[in-house]
PDB file of N, CA and C in Angstrom:
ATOM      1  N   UNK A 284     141.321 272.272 182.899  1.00 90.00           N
ATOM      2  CA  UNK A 284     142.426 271.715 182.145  1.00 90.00           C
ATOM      3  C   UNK A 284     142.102 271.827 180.657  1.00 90.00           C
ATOM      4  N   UNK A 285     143.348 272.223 180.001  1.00 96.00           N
ATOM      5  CA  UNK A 285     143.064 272.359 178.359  1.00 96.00           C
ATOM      6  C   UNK A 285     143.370 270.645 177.868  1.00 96.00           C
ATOM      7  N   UNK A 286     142.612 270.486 176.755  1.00 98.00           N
ATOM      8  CA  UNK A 286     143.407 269.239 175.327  1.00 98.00           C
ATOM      9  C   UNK A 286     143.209 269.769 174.508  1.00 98.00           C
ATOM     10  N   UNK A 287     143.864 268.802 173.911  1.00 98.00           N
ATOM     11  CA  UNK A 287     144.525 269.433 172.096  1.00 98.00           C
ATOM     12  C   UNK A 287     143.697 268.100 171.136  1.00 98.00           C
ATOM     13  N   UNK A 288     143.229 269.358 170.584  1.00 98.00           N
ATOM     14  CA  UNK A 288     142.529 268.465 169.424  1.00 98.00           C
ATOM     15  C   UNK A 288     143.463 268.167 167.833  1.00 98.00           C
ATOM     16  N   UNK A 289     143.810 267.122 167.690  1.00 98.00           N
ATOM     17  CA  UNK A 289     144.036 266.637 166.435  1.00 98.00           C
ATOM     18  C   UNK A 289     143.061 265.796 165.649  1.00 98.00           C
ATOM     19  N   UNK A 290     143.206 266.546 163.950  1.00 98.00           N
ATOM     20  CA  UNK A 290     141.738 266.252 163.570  1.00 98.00           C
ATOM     21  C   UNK A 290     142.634 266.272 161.911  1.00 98.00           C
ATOM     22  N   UNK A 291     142.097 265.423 160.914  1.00 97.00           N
ATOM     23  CA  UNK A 291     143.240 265.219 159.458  1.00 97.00           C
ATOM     24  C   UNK A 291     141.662 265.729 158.720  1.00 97.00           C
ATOM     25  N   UNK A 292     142.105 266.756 157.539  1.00 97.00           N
ATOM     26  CA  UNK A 292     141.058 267.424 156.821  1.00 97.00           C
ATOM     27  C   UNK A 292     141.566 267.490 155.505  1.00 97.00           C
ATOM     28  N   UNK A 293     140.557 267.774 154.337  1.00 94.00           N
ATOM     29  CA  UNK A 293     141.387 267.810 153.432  1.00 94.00           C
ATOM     30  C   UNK A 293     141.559 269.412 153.128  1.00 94.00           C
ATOM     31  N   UNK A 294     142.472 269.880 151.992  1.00 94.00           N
ATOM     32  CA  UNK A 294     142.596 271.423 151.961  1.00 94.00           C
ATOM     33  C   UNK A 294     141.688 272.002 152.247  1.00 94.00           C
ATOM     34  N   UNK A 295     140.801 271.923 150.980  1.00 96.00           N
ATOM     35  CA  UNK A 295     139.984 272.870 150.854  1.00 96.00           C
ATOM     36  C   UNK A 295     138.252 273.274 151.893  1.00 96.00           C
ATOM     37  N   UNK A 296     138.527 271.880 153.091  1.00 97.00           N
ATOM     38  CA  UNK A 296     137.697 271.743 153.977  1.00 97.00           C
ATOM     39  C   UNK A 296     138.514 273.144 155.199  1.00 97.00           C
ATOM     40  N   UNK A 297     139.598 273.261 155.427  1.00 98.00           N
ATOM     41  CA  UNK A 297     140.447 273.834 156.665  1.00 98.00           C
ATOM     42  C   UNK A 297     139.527 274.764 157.161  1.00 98.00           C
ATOM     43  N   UNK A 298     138.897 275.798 156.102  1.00 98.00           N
ATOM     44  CA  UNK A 298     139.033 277.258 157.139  1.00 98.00           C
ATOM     45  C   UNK A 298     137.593 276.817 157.846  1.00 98.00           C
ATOM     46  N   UNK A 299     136.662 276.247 156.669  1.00 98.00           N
ATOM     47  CA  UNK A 299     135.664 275.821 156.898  1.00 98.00           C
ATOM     48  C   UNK A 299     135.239 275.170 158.736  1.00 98.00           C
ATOM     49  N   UNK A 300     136.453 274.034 159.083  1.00 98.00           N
ATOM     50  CA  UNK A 300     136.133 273.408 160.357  1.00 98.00           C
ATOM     51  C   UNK A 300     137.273 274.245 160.982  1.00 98.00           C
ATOM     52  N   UNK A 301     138.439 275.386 160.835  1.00 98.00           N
ATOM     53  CA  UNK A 301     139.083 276.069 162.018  1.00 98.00           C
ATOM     54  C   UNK A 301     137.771 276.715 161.997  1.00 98.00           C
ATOM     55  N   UNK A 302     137.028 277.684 161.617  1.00 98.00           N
ATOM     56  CA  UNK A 302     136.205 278.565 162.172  1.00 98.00           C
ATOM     57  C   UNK A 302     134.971 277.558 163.049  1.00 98.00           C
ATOM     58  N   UNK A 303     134.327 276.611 162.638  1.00 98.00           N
ATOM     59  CA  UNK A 303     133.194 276.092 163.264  1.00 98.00           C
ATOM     60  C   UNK A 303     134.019 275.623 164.521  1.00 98.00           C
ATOM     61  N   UNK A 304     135.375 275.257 165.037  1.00 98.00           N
ATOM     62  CA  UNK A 304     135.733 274.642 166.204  1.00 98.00           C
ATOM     63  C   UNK A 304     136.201 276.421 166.877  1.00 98.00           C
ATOM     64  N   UNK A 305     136.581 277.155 166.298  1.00 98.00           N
ATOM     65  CA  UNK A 305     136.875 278.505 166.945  1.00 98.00           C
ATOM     66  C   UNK A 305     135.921 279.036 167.331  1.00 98.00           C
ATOM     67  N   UNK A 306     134.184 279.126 167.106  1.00 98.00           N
ATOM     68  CA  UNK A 306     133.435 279.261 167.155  1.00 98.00           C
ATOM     69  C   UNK A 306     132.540 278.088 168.275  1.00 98.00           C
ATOM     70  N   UNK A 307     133.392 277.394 168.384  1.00 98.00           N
ATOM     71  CA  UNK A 307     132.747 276.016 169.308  1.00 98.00           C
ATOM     72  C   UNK A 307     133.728 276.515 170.952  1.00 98.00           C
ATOM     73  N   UNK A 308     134.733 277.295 170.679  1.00 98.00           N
ATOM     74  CA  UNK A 308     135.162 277.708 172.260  1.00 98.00           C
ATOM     75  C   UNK A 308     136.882 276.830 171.582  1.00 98.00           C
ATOM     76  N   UNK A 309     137.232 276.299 170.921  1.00 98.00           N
ATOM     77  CA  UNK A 309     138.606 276.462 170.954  1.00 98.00           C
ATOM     78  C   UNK A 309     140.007 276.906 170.046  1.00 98.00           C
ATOM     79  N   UNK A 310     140.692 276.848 170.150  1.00 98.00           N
ATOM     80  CA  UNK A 310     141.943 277.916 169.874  1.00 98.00           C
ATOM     81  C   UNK A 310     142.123 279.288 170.839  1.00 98.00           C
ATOM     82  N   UNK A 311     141.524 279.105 171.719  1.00 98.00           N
ATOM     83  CA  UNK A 311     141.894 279.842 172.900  1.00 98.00           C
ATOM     84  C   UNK A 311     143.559 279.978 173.623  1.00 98.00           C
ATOM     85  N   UNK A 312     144.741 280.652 173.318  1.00 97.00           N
ATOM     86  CA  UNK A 312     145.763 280.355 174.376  1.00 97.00           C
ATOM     87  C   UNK A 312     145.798 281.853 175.109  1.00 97.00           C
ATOM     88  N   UNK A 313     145.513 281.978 176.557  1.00 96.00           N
ATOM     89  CA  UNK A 313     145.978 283.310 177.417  1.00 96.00           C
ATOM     90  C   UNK A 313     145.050 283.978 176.021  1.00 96.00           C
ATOM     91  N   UNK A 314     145.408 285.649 175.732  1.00 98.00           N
ATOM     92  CA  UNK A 314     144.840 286.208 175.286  1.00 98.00           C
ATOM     93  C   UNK A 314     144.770 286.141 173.651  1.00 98.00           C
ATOM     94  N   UNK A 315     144.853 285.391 173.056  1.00 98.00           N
ATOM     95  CA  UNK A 315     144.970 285.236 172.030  1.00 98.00           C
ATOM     96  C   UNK A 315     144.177 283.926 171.245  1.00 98.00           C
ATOM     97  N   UNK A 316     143.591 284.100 170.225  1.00 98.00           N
ATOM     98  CA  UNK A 316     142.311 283.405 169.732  1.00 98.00           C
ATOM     99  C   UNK A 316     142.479 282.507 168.793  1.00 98.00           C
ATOM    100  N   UNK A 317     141.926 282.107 167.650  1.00 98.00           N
ATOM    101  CA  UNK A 317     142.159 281.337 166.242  1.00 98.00           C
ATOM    102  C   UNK A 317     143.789 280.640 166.452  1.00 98.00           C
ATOM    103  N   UNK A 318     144.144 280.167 167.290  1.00 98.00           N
ATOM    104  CA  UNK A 318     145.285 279.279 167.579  1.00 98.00           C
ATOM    105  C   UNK A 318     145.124 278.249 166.713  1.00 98.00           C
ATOM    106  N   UNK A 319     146.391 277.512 166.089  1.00 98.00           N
ATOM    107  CA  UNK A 319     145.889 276.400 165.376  1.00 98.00           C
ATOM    108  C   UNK A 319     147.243 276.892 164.833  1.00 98.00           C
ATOM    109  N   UNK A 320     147.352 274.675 164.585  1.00 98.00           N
ATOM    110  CA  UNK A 320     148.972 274.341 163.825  1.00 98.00           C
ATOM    111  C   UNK A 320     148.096 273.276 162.778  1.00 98.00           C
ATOM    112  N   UNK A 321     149.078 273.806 161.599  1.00 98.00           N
ATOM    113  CA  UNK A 321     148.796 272.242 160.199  1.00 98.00           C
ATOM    114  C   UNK A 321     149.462 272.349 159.267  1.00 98.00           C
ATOM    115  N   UNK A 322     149.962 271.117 159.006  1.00 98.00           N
ATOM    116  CA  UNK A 322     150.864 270.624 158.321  1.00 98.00           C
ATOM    117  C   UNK A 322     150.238 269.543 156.750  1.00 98.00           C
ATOM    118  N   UNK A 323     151.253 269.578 156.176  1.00 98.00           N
ATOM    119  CA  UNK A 323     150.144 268.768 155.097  1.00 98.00           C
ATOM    120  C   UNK A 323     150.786 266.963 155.547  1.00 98.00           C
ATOM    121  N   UNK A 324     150.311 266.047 154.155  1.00 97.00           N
ATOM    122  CA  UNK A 324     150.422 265.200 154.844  1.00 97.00           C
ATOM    123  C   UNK A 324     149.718 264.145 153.850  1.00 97.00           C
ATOM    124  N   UNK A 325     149.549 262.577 153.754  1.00 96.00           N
ATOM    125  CA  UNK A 325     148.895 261.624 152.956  1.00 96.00           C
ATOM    126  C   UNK A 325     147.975 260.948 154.066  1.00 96.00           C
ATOM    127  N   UNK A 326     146.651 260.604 154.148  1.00 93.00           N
ATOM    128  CA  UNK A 326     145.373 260.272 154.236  1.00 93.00           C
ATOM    129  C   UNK A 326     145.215 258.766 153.421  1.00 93.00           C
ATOM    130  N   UNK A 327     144.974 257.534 154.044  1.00 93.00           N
ATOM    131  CA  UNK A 327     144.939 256.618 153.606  1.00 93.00           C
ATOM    132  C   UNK A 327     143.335 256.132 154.326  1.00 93.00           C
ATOM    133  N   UNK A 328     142.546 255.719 153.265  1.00 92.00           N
ATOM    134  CA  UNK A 328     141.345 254.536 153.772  1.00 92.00           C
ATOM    135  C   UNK A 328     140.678 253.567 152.898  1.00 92.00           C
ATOM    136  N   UNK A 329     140.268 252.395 153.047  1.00 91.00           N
ATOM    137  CA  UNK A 329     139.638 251.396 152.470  1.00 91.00           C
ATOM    138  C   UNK A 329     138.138 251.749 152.881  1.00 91.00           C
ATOM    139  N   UNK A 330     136.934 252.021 152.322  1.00 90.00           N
ATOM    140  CA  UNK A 330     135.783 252.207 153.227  1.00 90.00           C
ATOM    141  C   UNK A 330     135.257 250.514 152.736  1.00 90.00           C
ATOM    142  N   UNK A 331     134.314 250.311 153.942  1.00 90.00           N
ATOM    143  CA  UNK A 331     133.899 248.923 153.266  1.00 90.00           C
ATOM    144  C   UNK A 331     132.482 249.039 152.922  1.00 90.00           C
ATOM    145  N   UNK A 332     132.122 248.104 153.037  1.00 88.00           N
ATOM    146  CA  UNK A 332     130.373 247.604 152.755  1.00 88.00           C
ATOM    147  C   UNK A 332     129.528 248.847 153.141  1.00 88.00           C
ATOM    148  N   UNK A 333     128.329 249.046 152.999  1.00 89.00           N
ATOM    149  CA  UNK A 333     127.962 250.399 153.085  1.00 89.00           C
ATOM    150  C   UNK A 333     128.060 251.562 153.494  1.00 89.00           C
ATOM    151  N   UNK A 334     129.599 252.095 153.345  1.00 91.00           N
ATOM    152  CA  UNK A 334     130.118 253.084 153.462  1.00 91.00           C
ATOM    153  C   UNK A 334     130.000 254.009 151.845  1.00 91.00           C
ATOM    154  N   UNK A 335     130.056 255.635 152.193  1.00 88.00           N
ATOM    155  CA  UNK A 335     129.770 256.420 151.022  1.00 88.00           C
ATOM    156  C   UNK A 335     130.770 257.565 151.497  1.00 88.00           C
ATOM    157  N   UNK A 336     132.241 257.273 151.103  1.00 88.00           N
ATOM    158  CA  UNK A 336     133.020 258.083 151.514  1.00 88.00           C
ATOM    159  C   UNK A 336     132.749 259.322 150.051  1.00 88.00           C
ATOM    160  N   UNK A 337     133.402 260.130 151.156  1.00 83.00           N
ATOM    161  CA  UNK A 337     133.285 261.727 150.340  1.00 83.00           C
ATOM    162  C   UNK A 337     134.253 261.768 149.023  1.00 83.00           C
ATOM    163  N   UNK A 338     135.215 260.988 149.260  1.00 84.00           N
ATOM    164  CA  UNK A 338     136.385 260.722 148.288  1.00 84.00           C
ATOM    165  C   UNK A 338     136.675 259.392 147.840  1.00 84.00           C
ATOM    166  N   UNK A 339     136.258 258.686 146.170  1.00 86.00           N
ATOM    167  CA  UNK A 339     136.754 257.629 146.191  1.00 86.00           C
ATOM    168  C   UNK A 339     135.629 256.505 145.965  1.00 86.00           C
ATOM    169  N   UNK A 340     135.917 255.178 146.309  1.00 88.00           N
ATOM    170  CA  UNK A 340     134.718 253.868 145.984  1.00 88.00           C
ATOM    171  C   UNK A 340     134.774 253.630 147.518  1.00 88.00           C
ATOM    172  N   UNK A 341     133.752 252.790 147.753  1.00 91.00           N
ATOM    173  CA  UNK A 341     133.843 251.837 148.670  1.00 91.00           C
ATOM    174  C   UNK A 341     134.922 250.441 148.346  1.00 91.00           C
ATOM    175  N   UNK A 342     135.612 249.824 148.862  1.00 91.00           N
ATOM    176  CA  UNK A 342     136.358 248.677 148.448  1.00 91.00           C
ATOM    177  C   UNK A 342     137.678 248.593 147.570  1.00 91.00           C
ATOM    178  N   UNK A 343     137.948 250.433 147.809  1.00 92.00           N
ATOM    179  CA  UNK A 343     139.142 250.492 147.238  1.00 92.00           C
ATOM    180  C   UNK A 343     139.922 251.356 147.826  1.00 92.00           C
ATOM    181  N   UNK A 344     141.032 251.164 148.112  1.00 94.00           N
ATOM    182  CA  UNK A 344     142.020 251.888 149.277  1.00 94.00           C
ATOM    183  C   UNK A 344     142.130 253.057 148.269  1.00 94.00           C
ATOM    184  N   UNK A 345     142.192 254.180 149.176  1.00 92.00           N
ATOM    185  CA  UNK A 345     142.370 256.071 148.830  1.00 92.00           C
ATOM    186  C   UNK A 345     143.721 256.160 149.237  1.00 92.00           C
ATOM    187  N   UNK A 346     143.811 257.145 148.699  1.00 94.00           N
ATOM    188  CA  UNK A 346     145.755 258.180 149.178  1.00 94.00           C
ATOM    189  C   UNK A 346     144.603 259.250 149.144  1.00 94.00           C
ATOM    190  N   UNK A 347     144.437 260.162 149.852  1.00 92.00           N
ATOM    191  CA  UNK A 347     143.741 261.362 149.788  1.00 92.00           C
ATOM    192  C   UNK A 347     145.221 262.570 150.724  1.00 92.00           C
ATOM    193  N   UNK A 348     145.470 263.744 149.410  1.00 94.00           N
ATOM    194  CA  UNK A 348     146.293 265.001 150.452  1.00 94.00           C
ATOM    195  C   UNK A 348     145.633 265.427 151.500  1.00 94.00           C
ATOM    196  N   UNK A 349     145.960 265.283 152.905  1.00 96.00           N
ATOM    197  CA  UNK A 349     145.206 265.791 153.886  1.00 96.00           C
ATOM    198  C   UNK A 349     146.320 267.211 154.498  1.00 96.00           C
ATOM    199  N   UNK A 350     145.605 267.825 155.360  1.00 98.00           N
ATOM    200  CA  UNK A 350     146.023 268.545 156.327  1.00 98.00           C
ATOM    201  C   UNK A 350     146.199 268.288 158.150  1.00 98.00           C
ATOM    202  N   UNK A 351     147.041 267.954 158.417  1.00 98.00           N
ATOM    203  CA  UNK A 351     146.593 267.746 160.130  1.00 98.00           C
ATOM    204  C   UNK A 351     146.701 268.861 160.857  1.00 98.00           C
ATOM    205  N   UNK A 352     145.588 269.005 161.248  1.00 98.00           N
ATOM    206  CA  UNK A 352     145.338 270.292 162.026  1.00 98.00           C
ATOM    207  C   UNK A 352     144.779 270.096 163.974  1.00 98.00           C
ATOM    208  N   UNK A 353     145.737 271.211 164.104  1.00 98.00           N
ATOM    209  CA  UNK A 353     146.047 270.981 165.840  1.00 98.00           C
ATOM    210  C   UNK A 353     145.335 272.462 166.231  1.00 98.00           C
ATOM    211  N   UNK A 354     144.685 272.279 167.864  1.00 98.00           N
ATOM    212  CA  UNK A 354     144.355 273.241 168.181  1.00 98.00           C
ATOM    213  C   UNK A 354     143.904 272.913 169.677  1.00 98.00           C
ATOM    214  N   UNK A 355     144.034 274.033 170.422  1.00 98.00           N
ATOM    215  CA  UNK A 355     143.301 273.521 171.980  1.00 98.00           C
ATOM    216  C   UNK A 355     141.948 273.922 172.143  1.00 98.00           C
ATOM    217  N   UNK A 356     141.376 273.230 173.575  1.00 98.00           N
ATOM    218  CA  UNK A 356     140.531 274.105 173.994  1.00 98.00           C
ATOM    219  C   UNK A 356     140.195 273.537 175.726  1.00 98.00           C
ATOM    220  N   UNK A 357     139.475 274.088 175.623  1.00 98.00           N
ATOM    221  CA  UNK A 357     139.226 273.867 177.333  1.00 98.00           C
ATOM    222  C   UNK A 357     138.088 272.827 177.348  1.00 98.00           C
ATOM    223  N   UNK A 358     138.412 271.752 178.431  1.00 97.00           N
ATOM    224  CA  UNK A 358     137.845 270.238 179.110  1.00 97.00           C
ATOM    225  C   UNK A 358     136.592 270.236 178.695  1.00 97.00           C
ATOM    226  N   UNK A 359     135.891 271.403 179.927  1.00 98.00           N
ATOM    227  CA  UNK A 359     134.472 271.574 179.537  1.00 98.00           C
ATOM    228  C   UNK A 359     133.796 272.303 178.536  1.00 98.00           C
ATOM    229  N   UNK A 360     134.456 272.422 177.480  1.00 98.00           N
ATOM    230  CA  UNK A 360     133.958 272.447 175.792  1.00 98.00           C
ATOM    231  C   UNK A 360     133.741 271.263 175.275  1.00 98.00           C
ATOM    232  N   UNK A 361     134.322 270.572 175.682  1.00 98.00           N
ATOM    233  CA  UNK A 361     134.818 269.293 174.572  1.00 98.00           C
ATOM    234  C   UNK A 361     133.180 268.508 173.649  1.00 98.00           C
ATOM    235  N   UNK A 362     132.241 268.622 174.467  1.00 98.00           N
ATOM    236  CA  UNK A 362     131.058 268.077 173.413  1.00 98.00           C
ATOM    237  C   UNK A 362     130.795 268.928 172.383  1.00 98.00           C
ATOM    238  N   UNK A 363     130.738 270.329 173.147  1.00 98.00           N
ATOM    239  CA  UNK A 363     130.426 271.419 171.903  1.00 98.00           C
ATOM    240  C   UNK A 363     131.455 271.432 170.754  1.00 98.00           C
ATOM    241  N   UNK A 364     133.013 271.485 170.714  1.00 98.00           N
ATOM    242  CA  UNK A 364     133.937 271.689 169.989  1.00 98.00           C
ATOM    243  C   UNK A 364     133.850 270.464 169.016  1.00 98.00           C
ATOM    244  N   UNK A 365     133.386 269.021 169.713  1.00 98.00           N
ATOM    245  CA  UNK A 365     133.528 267.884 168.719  1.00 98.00           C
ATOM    246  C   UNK A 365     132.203 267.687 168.068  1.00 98.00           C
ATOM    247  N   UNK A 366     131.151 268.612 168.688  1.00 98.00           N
ATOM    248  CA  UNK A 366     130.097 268.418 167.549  1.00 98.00           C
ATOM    249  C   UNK A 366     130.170 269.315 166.460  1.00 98.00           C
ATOM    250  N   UNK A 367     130.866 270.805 166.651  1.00 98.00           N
ATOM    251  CA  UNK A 367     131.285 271.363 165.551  1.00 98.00           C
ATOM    252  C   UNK A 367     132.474 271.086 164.820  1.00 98.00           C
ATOM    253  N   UNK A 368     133.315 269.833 165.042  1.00 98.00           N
ATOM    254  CA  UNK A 368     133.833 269.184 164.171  1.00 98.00           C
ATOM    255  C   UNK A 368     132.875 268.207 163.439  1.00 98.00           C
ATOM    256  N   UNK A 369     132.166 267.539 164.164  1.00 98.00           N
ATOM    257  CA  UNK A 369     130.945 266.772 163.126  1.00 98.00           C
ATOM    258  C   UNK A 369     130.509 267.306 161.914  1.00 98.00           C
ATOM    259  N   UNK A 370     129.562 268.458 162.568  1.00 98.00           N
ATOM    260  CA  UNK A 370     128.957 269.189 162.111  1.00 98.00           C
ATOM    261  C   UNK A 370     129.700 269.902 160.525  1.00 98.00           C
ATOM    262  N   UNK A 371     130.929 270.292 160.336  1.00 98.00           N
ATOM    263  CA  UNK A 371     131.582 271.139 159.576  1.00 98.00           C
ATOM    264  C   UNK A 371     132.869 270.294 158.518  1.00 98.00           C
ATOM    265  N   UNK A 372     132.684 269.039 159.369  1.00 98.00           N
ATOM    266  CA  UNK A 372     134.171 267.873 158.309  1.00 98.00           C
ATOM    267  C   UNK A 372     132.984 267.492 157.280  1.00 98.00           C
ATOM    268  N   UNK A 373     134.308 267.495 155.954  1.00 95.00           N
ATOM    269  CA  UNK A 373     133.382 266.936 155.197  1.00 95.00           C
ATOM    270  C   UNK A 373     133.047 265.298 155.352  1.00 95.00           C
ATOM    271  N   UNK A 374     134.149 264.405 155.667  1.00 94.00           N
ATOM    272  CA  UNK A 374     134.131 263.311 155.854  1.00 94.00           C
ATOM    273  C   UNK A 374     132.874 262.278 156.855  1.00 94.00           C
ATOM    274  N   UNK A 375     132.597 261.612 155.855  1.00 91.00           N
ATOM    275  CA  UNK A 375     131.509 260.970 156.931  1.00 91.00           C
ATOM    276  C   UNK A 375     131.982 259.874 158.250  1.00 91.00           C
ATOM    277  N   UNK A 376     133.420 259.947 158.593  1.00 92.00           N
ATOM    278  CA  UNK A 376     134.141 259.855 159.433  1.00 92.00           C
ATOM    279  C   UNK A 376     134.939 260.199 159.736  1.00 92.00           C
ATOM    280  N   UNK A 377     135.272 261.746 160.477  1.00 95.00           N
ATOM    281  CA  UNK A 377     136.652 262.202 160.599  1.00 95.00           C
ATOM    282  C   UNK A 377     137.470 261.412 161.397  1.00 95.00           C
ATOM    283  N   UNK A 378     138.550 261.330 161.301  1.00 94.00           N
ATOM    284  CA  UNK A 378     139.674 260.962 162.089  1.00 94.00           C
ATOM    285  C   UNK A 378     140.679 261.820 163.064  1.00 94.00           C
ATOM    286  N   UNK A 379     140.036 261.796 164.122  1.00 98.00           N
ATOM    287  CA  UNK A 379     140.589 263.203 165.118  1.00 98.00           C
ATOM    288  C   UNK A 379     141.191 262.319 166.915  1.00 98.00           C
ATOM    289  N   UNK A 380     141.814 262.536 167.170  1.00 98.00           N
ATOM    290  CA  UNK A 380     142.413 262.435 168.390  1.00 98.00           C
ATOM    291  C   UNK A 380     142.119 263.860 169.659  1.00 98.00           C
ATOM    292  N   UNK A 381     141.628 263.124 170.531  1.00 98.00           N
ATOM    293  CA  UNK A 381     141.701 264.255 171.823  1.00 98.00           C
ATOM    294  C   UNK A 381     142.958 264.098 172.968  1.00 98.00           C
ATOM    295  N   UNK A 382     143.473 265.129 173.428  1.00 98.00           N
ATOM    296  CA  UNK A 382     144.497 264.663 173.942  1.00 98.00           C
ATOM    297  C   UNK A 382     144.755 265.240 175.413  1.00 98.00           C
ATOM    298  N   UNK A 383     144.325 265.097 176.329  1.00 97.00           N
ATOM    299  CA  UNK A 383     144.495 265.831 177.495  1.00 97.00           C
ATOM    300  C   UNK A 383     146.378 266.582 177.916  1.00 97.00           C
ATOM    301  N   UNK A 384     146.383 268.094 178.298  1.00 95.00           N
ATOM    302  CA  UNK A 384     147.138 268.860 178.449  1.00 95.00           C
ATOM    303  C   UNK A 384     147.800 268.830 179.446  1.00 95.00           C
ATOM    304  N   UNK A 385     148.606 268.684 180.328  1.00 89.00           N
ATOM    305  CA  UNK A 385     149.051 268.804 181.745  1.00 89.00           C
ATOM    306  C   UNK A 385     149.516 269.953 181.831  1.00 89.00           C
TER     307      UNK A 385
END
């Protein structure tokens, strides 16, 4: 079974984490590869007490331009694909949704 990964990045992070998750086994559909939908979009966070966000203070709410970016992959990828989202976001907490496919 495929899911769809939704994952919010900022611009200039995109090609950076489509290639490390295309490279992790997803954007796979039938014969065709580097699959992937994104849209732009506003990014809101407060980080608190010893947090060291990539953008911004601790203790003060962000508007950051994000991108939401969609893409599949197959079940038994899923550790590899979300550690090369770790691995490649700049954020020291991405904000990503997994979503199982029927």
């Amino acid at each position: 079974m495929n899911r769809k990964l939704v994952v919010f990045v900022p611009r200039e992070a995109l090609n950076e984490v489509r290639e490390a998750l295309f490279a992790a086994g997803a954007g796979r559909i039938g014969n065709y590869e580097h699959c992937s939908w994104y849209g732009e979009g506003t990014g809101t966070f407060l980080g608190g007490e010893g947090t060291s966000p990539n953008v911004g203070q601790p203790g003060r709410e962000e508007r950051v331009a994000e991108l939401r970016l969609e893409t599949v992959f197959p079940s038994e990828r899923q550790d590899e694909v979300l550690a090369a989202l770790r691995r490649a976001h700049p954020y020291e907490e991405p904000a990503f949704d997994v979503y199982p496919l029927l």
